[in-house]
PDB file of C-alpha atoms and ligand atoms in Angstrom:
ATOM      1  CA  MET A  18     -11.665  21.881 -30.055  1.00 47.00           C
ATOM      2  CA  ILE A  19     -11.212  18.161 -30.797  1.00 51.00           C
ATOM      3  CA  GLU A  20     -12.239  15.635 -28.200  1.00 50.00           C
ATOM      4  CA  THR A  21     -10.336  12.358 -27.983  1.00 62.00           C
ATOM      5  CA  PRO A  22     -12.146   9.316 -29.356  1.00 75.00           C
ATOM      6  CA  PHE A  23     -10.957   7.230 -26.410  1.00 88.00           C
ATOM      7  CA  ALA A  24     -13.050   6.299 -23.400  1.00 89.00           C
ATOM      8  CA  SER A  25     -12.134   8.102 -20.195  1.00 92.00           C
ATOM      9  CA  SER A  26     -11.814   5.711 -17.242  1.00 93.00           C
ATOM     10  CA  THR A  27     -13.623   8.166 -14.981  1.00 93.00           C
ATOM     11  CA  ARG A  28     -16.370   9.309 -17.386  1.00 90.00           C
ATOM     12  CA  SER A  29     -17.263   5.918 -18.872  1.00 88.00           C
ATOM     13  CA  ILE A  30     -16.119   2.318 -18.588  1.00 88.00           C
ATOM     14  CA  PRO A  31     -13.342   1.391 -21.011  1.00 88.00           C
ATOM     15  CA  GLU A  32     -13.383  -1.970 -22.725  1.00 86.00           C
ATOM     16  CA  VAL A  33     -10.921  -4.425 -21.247  1.00 89.00           C
ATOM     17  CA  GLY A  34      -9.202  -7.095 -23.364  1.00 89.00           C
ATOM     18  CA  ALA A  35      -6.852  -9.953 -22.490  1.00 91.00           C
ATOM     19  CA  VAL A  36      -3.868  -8.067 -23.861  1.00 96.00           C
ATOM     20  CA  PRO A  37      -3.319  -4.538 -22.553  1.00 98.00           C
ATOM     21  CA  ARG A  38      -3.952  -2.130 -25.408  1.00 98.00           C
ATOM     22  CA  HIS A  39      -1.554   0.414 -23.918  1.00 98.00           C
ATOM     23  CA  ILE A  40       1.484  -0.337 -21.725  1.00 98.00           C
ATOM     24  CA  ALA A  41       3.425   2.511 -20.085  1.00 99.00           C
ATOM     25  CA  ILE A  42       6.831   1.788 -18.555  1.00 99.00           C
ATOM     26  CA  ILE A  43       9.185   3.589 -16.190  1.00 99.00           C
ATOM     27  CA  MET A  44      12.514   2.117 -17.250  1.00 98.00           C
ATOM     28  CA  ASP A  45      14.419   2.349 -13.973  1.00 98.00           C
ATOM     29  CA  GLY A  46      17.556   0.745 -12.572  1.00 98.00           C
ATOM     30  CA  ASN A  47      20.184   1.337 -15.265  1.00 98.00           C
ATOM     31  CA  GLY A  48      22.620   3.027 -12.892  1.00 98.00           C
ATOM     32  CA  ARG A  49      22.387   0.290 -10.268  1.00 98.00           C
ATOM     33  CA  TRP A  50      22.763  -2.410 -12.923  1.00 98.00           C
ATOM     34  CA  ALA A  51      26.062  -0.845 -14.010  1.00 98.00           C
ATOM     35  CA  ARG A  52      27.271  -0.215 -10.445  1.00 98.00           C
ATOM     36  CA  GLN A  53      26.695  -3.867  -9.549  1.00 98.00           C
ATOM     37  CA  ARG A  54      29.160  -4.665 -12.324  1.00 98.00           C
ATOM     38  CA  LEU A  55      31.634  -1.977 -11.229  1.00 98.00           C
ATOM     39  CA  MET A  56      30.939  -0.049 -14.409  1.00 98.00           C
ATOM     40  CA  PRO A  57      30.076   3.650 -14.761  1.00 98.00           C
ATOM     41  CA  ARG A  58      26.341   4.396 -14.474  1.00 98.00           C
ATOM     42  CA  VAL A  59      26.114   5.371 -18.132  1.00 98.00           C
ATOM     43  CA  ALA A  60      27.064   1.833 -19.200  1.00 98.00           C
ATOM     44  CA  GLY A  61      23.680   0.858 -17.775  1.00 98.00           C
ATOM     45  CA  HIS A  62      21.932   3.369 -20.029  1.00 98.00           C
ATOM     46  CA  THR A  63      23.691   1.949 -23.082  1.00 98.00           C
ATOM     47  CA  ARG A  64      22.651  -1.560 -22.110  1.00 98.00           C
ATOM     48  CA  GLY A  65      19.121  -0.297 -21.442  1.00 98.00           C
ATOM     49  CA  VAL A  66      18.694   0.599 -25.116  1.00 98.00           C
ATOM     50  CA  GLU A  67      18.927  -3.105 -25.970  1.00 98.00           C
ATOM     51  CA  THR A  68      16.083  -3.801 -23.562  1.00 98.00           C
ATOM     52  CA  VAL A  69      14.064  -1.101 -25.305  1.00 98.00           C
ATOM     53  CA  ARG A  70      14.516  -2.923 -28.624  1.00 98.00           C
ATOM     54  CA  GLU A  71      13.456  -6.238 -27.135  1.00 98.00           C
ATOM     55  CA  VAL A  72      10.411  -4.791 -25.376  1.00 98.00           C
ATOM     56  CA  ILE A  73       9.247  -3.031 -28.568  1.00 98.00           C
ATOM     57  CA  ARG A  74       9.530  -6.268 -30.524  1.00 98.00           C
ATOM     58  CA  ALA A  75       7.778  -8.330 -27.847  1.00 98.00           C
ATOM     59  CA  SER A  76       4.989  -5.761 -27.474  1.00 98.00           C
ATOM     60  CA  MET A  77       4.267  -5.912 -31.204  1.00 98.00           C
ATOM     61  CA  GLU A  78       4.248  -9.692 -31.156  1.00 98.00           C
ATOM     62  CA  ARG A  79       1.817  -9.737 -28.234  1.00 98.00           C
ATOM     63  CA  GLY A  80      -0.595  -7.391 -30.010  1.00 98.00           C
ATOM     64  CA  VAL A  81      -0.082  -4.328 -27.825  1.00 98.00           C
ATOM     65  CA  SER A  82      -1.136  -1.194 -29.768  1.00 98.00           C
ATOM     66  CA  TYR A  83       0.512   1.552 -27.692  1.00 98.00           C
ATOM     67  CA  LEU A  84       3.805   1.414 -25.820  1.00 98.00           C
ATOM     68  CA  THR A  85       4.980   4.442 -23.854  1.00 98.00           C
ATOM     69  CA  LEU A  86       8.490   4.594 -22.382  1.00 98.00           C
ATOM     70  CA  PHE A  87       9.702   7.111 -19.804  1.00 98.00           C
ATOM     71  CA  ALA A  88      13.211   7.998 -20.988  1.00 98.00           C
ATOM     72  CA  PHE A  89      13.961  11.298 -19.241  1.00 98.00           C
ATOM     73  CA  SER A  90      11.890  13.117 -16.650  1.00 98.00           C
ATOM     74  CA  SER A  91      11.599  16.857 -16.155  1.00 97.00           C
ATOM     75  CA  GLU A  92      13.479  16.257 -12.872  1.00 98.00           C
ATOM     76  CA  ASN A  93      16.353  14.309 -14.468  1.00 98.00           C
ATOM     77  CA  TRP A  94      18.096  17.617 -15.347  1.00 97.00           C
ATOM     78  CA  ARG A  95      19.143  17.557 -11.690  1.00 98.00           C
ATOM     79  CA  ARG A  96      21.631  14.772 -12.473  1.00 98.00           C
ATOM     80  CA  PRO A  97      25.332  15.445 -13.062  1.00 97.00           C
ATOM     81  CA  ALA A  98      25.822  17.372 -16.327  1.00 97.00           C
ATOM     82  CA  ASP A  99      27.928  14.641 -17.910  1.00 97.00           C
ATOM     83  CA  GLU A 100      25.243  12.005 -17.317  1.00 98.00           C
ATOM     84  CA  VAL A 101      22.573  14.316 -18.788  1.00 97.00           C
ATOM     85  CA  SER A 102      24.624  14.981 -21.888  1.00 96.00           C
ATOM     86  CA  PHE A 103      25.416  11.274 -22.269  1.00 98.00           C
ATOM     87  CA  LEU A 104      21.696  10.500 -22.174  1.00 97.00           C
ATOM     88  CA  MET A 105      20.967  13.120 -24.839  1.00 97.00           C
ATOM     89  CA  GLN A 106      23.707  11.736 -27.103  1.00 97.00           C
ATOM     90  CA  LEU A 107      22.434   8.218 -26.559  1.00 98.00           C
ATOM     91  CA  PHE A 108      18.890   9.237 -27.458  1.00 97.00           C
ATOM     92  CA  MET A 109      20.112  10.966 -30.596  1.00 96.00           C
ATOM     93  CA  ARG A 110      22.290   8.051 -31.694  1.00 97.00           C
ATOM     94  CA  ALA A 111      19.567   5.492 -31.024  1.00 97.00           C
ATOM     95  CA  LEU A 112      17.054   7.537 -32.980  1.00 97.00           C
ATOM     96  CA  GLN A 113      19.415   7.983 -35.939  1.00 96.00           C
ATOM     97  CA  LYS A 114      20.158   4.296 -35.972  1.00 97.00           C
ATOM     98  CA  GLU A 115      16.665   2.923 -35.415  1.00 97.00           C
ATOM     99  CA  VAL A 116      14.255   5.215 -37.218  1.00 98.00           C
ATOM    100  CA  ASP A 117      14.316   3.310 -40.511  1.00 98.00           C
ATOM    101  CA  ARG A 118      13.774   0.038 -38.742  1.00 98.00           C
ATOM    102  CA  LEU A 119      10.870   1.473 -36.756  1.00 98.00           C
ATOM    103  CA  HIS A 120       9.310   2.677 -39.993  1.00 98.00           C
ATOM    104  CA  LYS A 121       9.818  -0.660 -41.783  1.00 98.00           C
ATOM    105  CA  ASN A 122       8.074  -2.386 -38.906  1.00 98.00           C
ATOM    106  CA  GLY A 123       5.039  -0.130 -39.210  1.00 98.00           C
ATOM    107  CA  ILE A 124       5.697   1.702 -35.948  1.00 98.00           C
ATOM    108  CA  ARG A 125       4.405   5.213 -35.382  1.00 98.00           C
ATOM    109  CA  PHE A 126       6.945   7.137 -33.312  1.00 98.00           C
ATOM    110  CA  ARG A 127       6.016  10.047 -31.054  1.00 98.00           C
ATOM    111  CA  VAL A 128       7.819  12.009 -28.370  1.00 98.00           C
ATOM    112  CA  ILE A 129       5.922  13.554 -25.466  1.00 98.00           C
ATOM    113  CA  GLY A 130       7.514  16.190 -23.278  1.00 98.00           C
ATOM    114  CA  ASP A 131       8.794  19.733 -23.311  1.00 97.00           C
ATOM    115  CA  LEU A 132      11.274  19.821 -26.195  1.00 97.00           C
ATOM    116  CA  SER A 133      12.156  23.486 -25.677  1.00 95.00           C
ATOM    117  CA  ARG A 134      15.269  22.625 -23.654  1.00 93.00           C
ATOM    118  CA  PHE A 135      16.623  20.196 -26.233  1.00 95.00           C
ATOM    119  CA  ASP A 136      19.315  20.790 -28.792  1.00 93.00           C
ATOM    120  CA  ALA A 137      17.896  21.995 -32.133  1.00 96.00           C
ATOM    121  CA  LYS A 138      19.519  19.017 -33.876  1.00 95.00           C
ATOM    122  CA  LEU A 139      17.771  16.545 -31.601  1.00 96.00           C
ATOM    123  CA  VAL A 140      14.439  18.327 -32.039  1.00 97.00           C
ATOM    124  CA  ASP A 141      14.824  18.155 -35.842  1.00 97.00           C
ATOM    125  CA  LEU A 142      15.587  14.478 -35.652  1.00 97.00           C
ATOM    126  CA  ILE A 143      12.522  13.859 -33.485  1.00 98.00           C
ATOM    127  CA  ARG A 144      10.217  15.881 -35.744  1.00 98.00           C
ATOM    128  CA  SER A 145      11.391  14.153 -38.895  1.00 98.00           C
ATOM    129  CA  ALA A 146      11.052  10.688 -37.310  1.00 98.00           C
ATOM    130  CA  GLU A 147       7.519  11.598 -36.240  1.00 98.00           C
ATOM    131  CA  ALA A 148       6.648  12.848 -39.730  1.00 98.00           C
ATOM    132  CA  LEU A 149       8.128   9.778 -41.433  1.00 98.00           C
ATOM    133  CA  THR A 150       6.174   7.338 -39.276  1.00 98.00           C
ATOM    134  CA  ALA A 151       2.949   9.340 -38.840  1.00 98.00           C
ATOM    135  CA  ASP A 152       0.731   6.973 -40.842  1.00 98.00           C
ATOM    136  CA  ASN A 153       1.969   3.724 -39.288  1.00 98.00           C
ATOM    137  CA  ARG A 154      -0.384   1.868 -36.990  1.00 97.00           C
ATOM    138  CA  ALA A 155       1.169  -1.535 -36.140  1.00 98.00           C
ATOM    139  CA  LEU A 156       2.330  -0.020 -32.840  1.00 98.00           C
ATOM    140  CA  THR A 157       2.443   3.530 -31.516  1.00 98.00           C
ATOM    141  CA  LEU A 158       5.696   4.000 -29.633  1.00 98.00           C
ATOM    142  CA  SER A 159       5.770   7.121 -27.472  1.00 98.00           C
ATOM    143  CA  VAL A 160       8.955   8.189 -25.751  1.00 98.00           C
ATOM    144  CA  ALA A 161       8.532  10.554 -22.813  1.00 98.00           C
ATOM    145  CA  ALA A 162      11.504  12.934 -22.862  1.00 97.00           C
ATOM    146  CA  ASN A 163      11.753  15.935 -20.559  1.00 97.00           C
ATOM    147  CA  TYR A 164       8.282  14.840 -19.571  1.00 98.00           C
ATOM    148  CA  GLY A 165       6.491  15.559 -16.311  1.00 98.00           C
ATOM    149  CA  GLY A 166       2.870  14.797 -15.505  1.00 98.00           C
ATOM    150  CA  ARG A 167       2.402  18.208 -13.885  1.00 98.00           C
ATOM    151  CA  TRP A 168       3.950  19.956 -16.889  1.00 98.00           C
ATOM    152  CA  ASP A 169       1.530  18.069 -19.140  1.00 98.00           C
ATOM    153  CA  ILE A 170      -1.604  19.073 -17.221  1.00 98.00           C
ATOM    154  CA  LEU A 171      -0.449  22.686 -16.992  1.00 98.00           C
ATOM    155  CA  GLN A 172       0.430  22.978 -20.669  1.00 98.00           C
ATOM    156  CA  ALA A 173      -3.024  21.585 -21.503  1.00 98.00           C
ATOM    157  CA  VAL A 174      -4.779  24.176 -19.331  1.00 98.00           C
ATOM    158  CA  ASN A 175      -2.576  26.960 -20.646  1.00 97.00           C
ATOM    159  CA  ARG A 176      -3.278  26.010 -24.255  1.00 97.00           C
ATOM    160  CA  ILE A 177      -7.009  26.221 -23.608  1.00 97.00           C
ATOM    161  CA  LEU A 178      -6.605  29.619 -21.923  1.00 96.00           C
ATOM    162  CA  ALA A 179      -4.310  30.946 -24.662  1.00 97.00           C
ATOM    163  CA  ARG A 180      -6.873  30.118 -27.327  1.00 96.00           C
ATOM    164  CA  ASP A 181      -9.638  31.932 -25.472  1.00 95.00           C
ATOM    165  CA  PRO A 182      -8.308  34.386 -22.860  1.00 93.00           C
ATOM    166  CA  GLU A 183     -11.850  35.657 -22.183  1.00 95.00           C
ATOM    167  CA  ARG A 184     -13.091  32.197 -21.342  1.00 93.00           C
ATOM    168  CA  ARG A 185     -15.449  32.003 -18.364  1.00 94.00           C
ATOM    169  CA  GLU A 186     -16.774  28.452 -18.557  1.00 95.00           C
ATOM    170  CA  ALA A 187     -15.219  25.689 -16.520  1.00 96.00           C
ATOM    171  CA  ILE A 188     -12.932  23.298 -18.377  1.00 96.00           C
ATOM    172  CA  THR A 189     -14.363  19.794 -18.810  1.00 96.00           C
ATOM    173  CA  GLU A 190     -12.467  16.554 -18.437  1.00 95.00           C
ATOM    174  CA  GLU A 191     -12.825  15.835 -22.155  1.00 95.00           C
ATOM    175  CA  GLN A 192     -11.507  19.257 -23.137  1.00 96.00           C
ATOM    176  CA  LEU A 193      -8.484  18.897 -20.907  1.00 97.00           C
ATOM    177  CA  ALA A 194      -7.735  15.330 -22.055  1.00 97.00           C
ATOM    178  CA  ALA A 195      -7.816  16.506 -25.664  1.00 97.00           C
ATOM    179  CA  GLU A 196      -4.936  18.917 -24.965  1.00 98.00           C
ATOM    180  CA  LEU A 197      -2.632  16.491 -23.167  1.00 98.00           C
ATOM    181  CA  ALA A 198       0.583  15.574 -24.948  1.00 98.00           C
ATOM    182  CA  MET A 199      -0.675  12.014 -25.507  1.00 98.00           C
ATOM    183  CA  ASN A 200      -4.155  12.931 -26.772  1.00 98.00           C
ATOM    184  CA  TYR A 201      -3.718  10.384 -29.577  1.00 97.00           C
ATOM    185  CA  ALA A 202      -3.702   7.350 -27.252  1.00 98.00           C
ATOM    186  CA  PRO A 203      -6.096   5.635 -24.854  1.00 97.00           C
ATOM    187  CA  GLU A 204      -5.213   5.669 -21.145  1.00 98.00           C
ATOM    188  CA  PRO A 205      -2.650   2.976 -20.244  1.00 98.00           C
ATOM    189  CA  ASP A 206      -4.106  -0.359 -19.141  1.00 98.00           C
ATOM    190  CA  LEU A 207      -0.859  -1.568 -17.617  1.00 98.00           C
ATOM    191  CA  PHE A 208       1.941   0.438 -15.990  1.00 98.00           C
ATOM    192  CA  ILE A 209       5.261  -1.251 -15.305  1.00 99.00           C
ATOM    193  CA  ARG A 210       8.095   0.143 -13.198  1.00 99.00           C
ATOM    194  CA  THR A 211      11.349  -1.768 -13.079  1.00 99.00           C
ATOM    195  CA  GLY A 212      14.129  -1.180 -10.556  1.00 98.00           C
ATOM    196  CA  GLY A 213      12.239  -1.776  -7.302  1.00 98.00           C
ATOM    197  CA  GLU A 214      10.864   1.689  -6.516  1.00 98.00           C
ATOM    198  CA  GLN A 215       7.115   1.932  -6.017  1.00 98.00           C
ATOM    199  CA  ARG A 216       6.395   5.462  -7.128  1.00 98.00           C
ATOM    200  CA  ILE A 217       5.083   7.332 -10.151  1.00 98.00           C
ATOM    201  CA  SER A 218       7.913   9.935 -10.309  1.00 98.00           C
ATOM    202  CA  ASN A 219       5.726  12.521 -12.076  1.00 98.00           C
ATOM    203  CA  PHE A 220       4.935  10.228 -15.030  1.00 98.00           C
ATOM    204  CA  LEU A 221       1.450  10.230 -16.613  1.00 98.00           C
ATOM    205  CA  LEU A 222      -0.430  11.631 -13.614  1.00 98.00           C
ATOM    206  CA  TRP A 223      -3.719  12.215 -15.396  1.00 98.00           C
ATOM    207  CA  GLN A 224      -3.850   9.046 -17.461  1.00 98.00           C
ATOM    208  CA  LEU A 225      -2.838   6.580 -14.737  1.00 98.00           C
ATOM    209  CA  ALA A 226      -6.115   7.183 -12.836  1.00 98.00           C
ATOM    210  CA  TYR A 227      -7.352   3.581 -13.359  1.00 97.00           C
ATOM    211  CA  THR A 228      -4.251   1.876 -14.736  1.00 98.00           C
ATOM    212  CA  GLU A 229      -3.107  -1.401 -13.175  1.00 98.00           C
ATOM    213  CA  LEU A 230       0.281  -0.770 -11.535  1.00 98.00           C
ATOM    214  CA  PHE A 231       2.978  -3.449 -11.726  1.00 98.00           C
ATOM    215  CA  PHE A 232       6.257  -3.020  -9.863  1.00 98.00           C
ATOM    216  CA  THR A 233       9.226  -5.339 -10.258  1.00 98.00           C
ATOM    217  CA  ASP A 234      12.679  -5.430  -8.658  1.00 98.00           C
ATOM    218  CA  THR A 235      14.209  -6.443 -11.991  1.00 98.00           C
ATOM    219  CA  LEU A 236      16.575  -3.717 -13.179  1.00 98.00           C
ATOM    220  CA  TRP A 237      15.756  -2.325 -16.627  1.00 98.00           C
ATOM    221  CA  PRO A 238      18.802  -3.838 -18.425  1.00 98.00           C
ATOM    222  CA  ASP A 239      17.710  -7.271 -17.118  1.00 98.00           C
ATOM    223  CA  PHE A 240      14.076  -6.860 -18.181  1.00 98.00           C
ATOM    224  CA  ASP A 241      13.117  -8.893 -21.255  1.00 98.00           C
ATOM    225  CA  ALA A 242      10.246 -10.443 -23.241  1.00 98.00           C
ATOM    226  CA  ASN A 243       9.774 -13.089 -20.575  1.00 98.00           C
ATOM    227  CA  ALA A 244       9.491 -10.435 -17.855  1.00 98.00           C
ATOM    228  CA  LEU A 245       6.992  -8.561 -20.014  1.00 98.00           C
ATOM    229  CA  ASP A 246       4.925 -11.739 -20.307  1.00 98.00           C
ATOM    230  CA  GLN A 247       4.950 -12.077 -16.531  1.00 98.00           C
ATOM    231  CA  ALA A 248       3.622  -8.538 -16.185  1.00 98.00           C
ATOM    232  CA  ILE A 249       0.890  -9.228 -18.762  1.00 98.00           C
ATOM    233  CA  ALA A 250      -0.023 -12.484 -16.990  1.00 98.00           C
ATOM    234  CA  TRP A 251      -0.322 -10.546 -13.718  1.00 98.00           C
ATOM    235  CA  TYR A 252      -2.468  -7.950 -15.502  1.00 98.00           C
ATOM    236  CA  ARG A 253      -4.858 -10.673 -16.689  1.00 97.00           C
ATOM    237  CA  GLN A 254      -5.532 -11.644 -13.089  1.00 96.00           C
ATOM    238  CA  ARG A 255      -6.699  -8.162 -12.146  1.00 96.00           C
ATOM    239  CA  GLU A 256     -10.386  -7.422 -11.824  1.00 93.00           C
ATOM    240  CA  ARG A 257     -10.754  -3.957 -13.330  1.00 93.00           C
ATOM    241  CA  ARG A 258     -13.794  -2.605 -11.544  1.00 93.00           C
ATOM    242  CA  PHE A 259     -13.604   1.109 -12.379  1.00 93.00           C
ATOM    243  CA  GLY A 260     -15.520   1.911  -9.215  1.00 93.00           C
ATOM    244  CA  ARG A 261     -18.135  -0.841  -9.545  1.00 91.00           C
ATOM    245  CA  THR A 262     -18.572  -3.897  -7.343  1.00 95.00           C
ATOM    246  CA  SER A 263     -17.343  -7.352  -8.162  1.00 94.00           C
ATOM    247  CA  GLU A 264     -20.962  -8.590  -8.310  1.00 94.00           C
ATOM    248  CA  GLN A 265     -21.847  -6.011 -10.921  1.00 92.00           C
ATOM    249  CA  LEU A 266     -18.954  -7.155 -13.077  1.00 88.00           C
ATOM    250  CA  GLN A 267     -20.030 -10.790 -12.849  1.00 89.00           C
ATOM    251  CA  GLN A 268     -23.566  -9.820 -13.806  1.00 89.00           C
ATOM    252  CA  HIS A 269     -22.229  -7.783 -16.717  1.00 81.00           C
ATOM    253  CA  SER A 270     -20.194 -10.656 -18.144  1.00 81.00           C
ATOM    254  CA  ALA A 271     -23.158 -13.049 -17.695  1.00 87.00           C
ATOM    255  CA  ASP A 272     -25.344 -10.573 -19.634  1.00 86.00           C
ATOM    256  CA  VAL A 273     -22.766 -10.271 -22.398  1.00 81.00           C
ATOM    257  CA  SER A 274     -22.372 -14.027 -22.815  1.00 82.00           C
ATOM    258  CA  SER A 275     -26.144 -14.674 -22.856  1.00 86.00           C
ATOM    259  CA  ALA A 276     -26.828 -11.912 -25.389  1.00 77.00           C
ATOM    260  CA  LYS A 277     -27.701 -13.158 -28.886  1.00 63.00           C
ATOM    261  CA  PRO A 278     -25.012 -12.584 -31.536  1.00 64.00           C
ATOM    262  CA  GLY A 279     -25.090  -8.995 -32.687  1.00 59.00           C
ATOM    263  CA  GLU A 280     -27.060  -7.899 -29.634  1.00 56.00           C
ATOM    264  CA  HIS A 281     -25.354  -5.827 -26.968  1.00 53.00           C
ATOM    265  CA  ALA A 282     -25.962  -6.384 -23.286  1.00 43.00           C
TER     266      ALA A 282
HETATM  267  C1  IPE B 314      16.664   4.956 -15.354  1.00 53.94           C
HETATM  268  O1  IPE B 314      17.750   4.418 -14.684  1.00 53.94           O
HETATM  269  C2  IPE B 314      17.074   5.781 -16.552  1.00 53.94           C
HETATM  270  C3  IPE B 314      16.854   7.220 -16.412  1.00 53.94           C
HETATM  271  C4  IPE B 314      16.270   7.811 -15.421  1.00 53.94           C
HETATM  272  C5  IPE B 314      17.324   8.035 -17.494  1.00 53.94           C
HETATM  273  P1  IPE B 314      18.483   5.230 -13.540  1.00 53.94           P
HETATM  274  O2  IPE B 314      19.594   5.995 -14.149  1.00 53.94           O
HETATM  275  O3  IPE B 314      17.513   6.019 -12.751  1.00 53.94           O
HETATM  276  O4  IPE B 314      19.070   4.035 -12.678  1.00 53.94           O
HETATM  277  P2  IPE B 314      19.139   3.958 -11.092  1.00 53.94           P
HETATM  278  O5  IPE B 314      17.756   4.173 -10.571  1.00 53.94           O
HETATM  279  O6  IPE B 314      20.088   5.017 -10.644  1.00 53.94           O
HETATM  280  O7  IPE B 314      19.647   2.574 -10.847  1.00 53.94           O
HETATM  281  C1  IPE B 315      12.152   7.999 -13.397  1.00 53.94           C
HETATM  282  O1  IPE B 315      13.338   7.453 -12.936  1.00 53.94           O
HETATM  283  C2  IPE B 315      12.351   8.646 -14.714  1.00 53.94           C
HETATM  284  C3  IPE B 315      12.786   7.759 -15.797  1.00 53.94           C
HETATM  285  C4  IPE B 315      12.882   6.458 -15.801  1.00 53.94           C
HETATM  286  C5  IPE B 315      13.128   8.431 -17.005  1.00 53.94           C
HETATM  287  P1  IPE B 315      14.211   8.139 -11.803  1.00 53.94           P
HETATM  288  O2  IPE B 315      15.257   7.155 -11.442  1.00 53.94           O
HETATM  289  O3  IPE B 315      14.661   9.465 -12.245  1.00 53.94           O
HETATM  290  O4  IPE B 315      13.142   8.294 -10.621  1.00 53.94           O
HETATM  291  P2  IPE B 315      13.333   8.774  -9.105  1.00 53.94           P
HETATM  292  O5  IPE B 315      13.936  10.131  -9.142  1.00 53.94           O
HETATM  293  O6  IPE B 315      14.222   7.784  -8.447  1.00 53.94           O
HETATM  294  O7  IPE B 315      11.947   8.743  -8.547  1.00 53.94           O
HETATM  295 MG1   MG B 316      16.405   5.642 -11.087  1.00 53.94          MG
END
């Protein structure tokens, strides 16, 4: 069983830099954006794809290494059938159109979620885009599609059990994390939800344990590079204590800055 090379926010203390290494976004508010303009809800989804392009570009420029976008939740099947099928078509068209550009820009593309309900054509497209871009490292772009945080934790546990049905030992945090759909990425440093709601909506339940949560009323089609910068600026003001006291953190940074070069505090 492989264990992830990334620090767990509950088992150790992750390193914190000025730029979030991993940003995870719930892209919400497309329908309301369209309704405000007396357009059908789906027009908001189409416009939202442009925001996706801009946010990918801006994230790369800012030095973010992992960007994860919630595109379709395991609960979004409850929407009207025509909206669901529009979203699937849009995803497929965007992927067909953008995959070469993603690859040229050195982006690794991954999809997390239960693909078993998707059209075979869409699944093929996803798998070939993932294979094409597998060795790229400028940015890892993960799209959560038919994703649910509860599904993710359960599939991880079930994979462990399926491999060893006789298993008696308790599952460790590291073993479970290694089986999550996003086992190739560190936990998000910054979470952003557009559209005004302040909830997680079954997104990355496990990984958001110590993530800084940023909520904005801006609707997704109106979100842009400038709004992303505002979220990052807000993130920089946070004191990420991971359970410790503020005094301990100040002591820690004093120790680090007084350590001789090459010596670790
Ligand atoms: C988010 O926008 C996109 C998806 C969930 C696919 P919404 O479609 O939820 O927009 P609102 O929340 O109705 O405005
Ligand atoms: C969350 O948005 C899922 C995505 C953005 C894909 P929703 O608009 O579906 O969330 P709820 O149902 O209002 O919480
Ligand atoms: Mg919504």
